[in-house]
Amino acid sequence: MKNHDKYHLIFAYESRIFVAMENANTNPKMEEWFDAKLQKNEMVEPKDWMPDNYRKHLIRQISQHAHSEIVGMLPEGNWITRAPSLRAKIVLLAKVQDEGGHGLYLYTAAETLGVSRDELLDALHTGKAKYSSIFNYPTLTWADIGAVGWLVDGAAIMNQVMLQRTSYGPYARAMVRICKEESFHQRQGYESICHLAFGTEEQKQMAQDALNRWWWPTLMMFGPTDANSPNSANAIKWKIKRESNDQLRQRFINQTIPQIEYLGLTVPDPDLKWNEEKNGYDFGTPNWDEFMAVISGNGPCNKERLKARVDAHKGGEWVRAAAKAHADKKREMEFAA
Amino acid sequence: MSDSQGPIWEVFVQKKPGQPFVHCGSLHAFDKEMALQNARDLYTRRSEGTALWVVPSSAIVSSSPEDLGPFFEPANDKVYRHPTFYQIPEGVKHI
């Protein structure tokens, strides 16, 4: 099967989750009105008329974004108890708490489109919904925590800065909050990597090893190449995305290489070369077969991540039940009084 | 729609005393105390506010986008409600 077909299959499968929302809401006149609104760069708000496919696309994208934030807490949470100093520990705790917060902003933004939190969580827990494939890689050493903040959050910011101008109001507003908070994430990551890169030879090796393992998966975070990205055309047409996967990937590389050079580390890409003509770097091809394997559930940590989420949800069940019982009882007492 | 997370609440934050409360997002909670605590943890982690309002989403009444024209139309032809509508002779000050 060609890659293009594989992506189609995966995304077609994902969008089936929300098939219940489909109600043949086609209306040429309204679609014309909607397109004109987008042309004027006006934001779409929850109560506005919108094409079904726009709604479905947003639910898929925003909920996957939310899942990524929540699952993203796991690889970093892995190091909270082993942080090398109290300062490193409070920073990491604050960062992981932020990721949880970002997930919640995004879930509520998705819920404005008429889908419930339970449906969204269910799609994640049953493996129907995707999350960013990067979080299926393990954090093996402390250097990985620096690399995740610097590279993974750096790549996420590249995407999220663009999404601050996305056409759906609640999503754009969530992105503005998130971007404000993310820049701390990236800076603390780079600071942490600096300590290692300018430390002992052994520490420098740790930093290089982390860069070697995270570089390519980070580049894959921007998604398939434009030629192989079936959802991109609609996303651009509807102004959900304003730049393509390849454009964002190129900008990330251009910005990050000087940061790597400053550290005295080596980019694990023999094809990397400055191209004067395009005023950017040429780079090698990511291993898209690996990307497909990870996104289809066969990465190093997919099962572990999903199990951790399901266990956390089940483990919290009694807390939710108790909170609800307490609220119900109090309401009854207020009513009786 | 069943929701194991409790109902949705809208959160409004006042940045500084004296300023208006501004909508900043929503959250799930089972009761008002929990809504207020969750709002603090979710929307004021960096001292973004000095006061919070939480309101059950179901209590909010909003105008419909379809009403945009007719609903707000009565204000459109009343330019005389703005100070710039009036001409003041040159030389007259403090008005």
mmCIF file of C-alpha atoms in Angstrom, chain A residues 10-11 14-15 17-18 54-67 110 113 120 129-130 231-232 235:
data_model
loop_
_atom_site.group_PDB
_atom_site.id
_atom_site.type_symbol
_atom_site.label_atom_id
_atom_site.label_comp_id
_atom_site.label_asym_id
_atom_site.label_seq_id
_atom_site.Cartn_x
_atom_site.Cartn_y
_atom_site.Cartn_z
ATOM 1 C CA ILE A 10 -6.186 5.984 9.265
ATOM 2 C CA PHE A 11 -7.938 9.302 9.040
ATOM 3 C CA GLU A 14 -10.727 8.251 13.012
ATOM 4 C CA SER A 15 -13.487 10.343 11.572
ATOM 5 C CA ILE A 17 -15.986 8.041 15.662
ATOM 6 C CA PHE A 18 -17.947 11.179 15.102
ATOM 7 C CA TYR A 54 -15.663 21.790 9.296
ATOM 8 C CA ARG A 55 -17.174 20.767 12.636
ATOM 9 C CA LYS A 56 -15.895 17.197 12.306
ATOM 10 C CA HIS A 57 -12.442 18.326 11.275
ATOM 11 C CA LEU A 58 -12.240 20.612 14.313
ATOM 12 C CA ILE A 59 -13.493 18.000 16.759
ATOM 13 C CA ARG A 60 -10.868 15.588 15.461
ATOM 14 C CA GLN A 61 -8.054 18.116 15.510
ATOM 15 C CA ILE A 62 -8.850 19.816 18.833
ATOM 16 C CA SER A 63 -9.494 16.553 20.671
ATOM 17 C CA GLN A 64 -6.284 14.995 19.339
ATOM 18 C CA HIS A 65 -4.496 18.111 20.462
ATOM 19 C CA ALA A 66 -6.068 17.759 23.933
ATOM 20 C CA HIS A 67 -5.166 14.055 24.118
ATOM 21 C CA ALA A 110 -13.853 20.840 21.559
ATOM 22 C CA LEU A 113 -18.764 21.880 19.069
ATOM 23 C CA LEU A 120 -13.748 12.369 23.851
ATOM 24 C CA ALA A 129 -8.535 8.719 18.751
ATOM 25 C CA LYS A 130 -4.911 9.539 18.071
ATOM 26 C CA ASN A 231 -6.456 16.635 5.811
ATOM 27 C CA SER A 232 -4.263 19.603 4.990
ATOM 28 C CA ALA A 235 -7.575 22.723 6.983
#
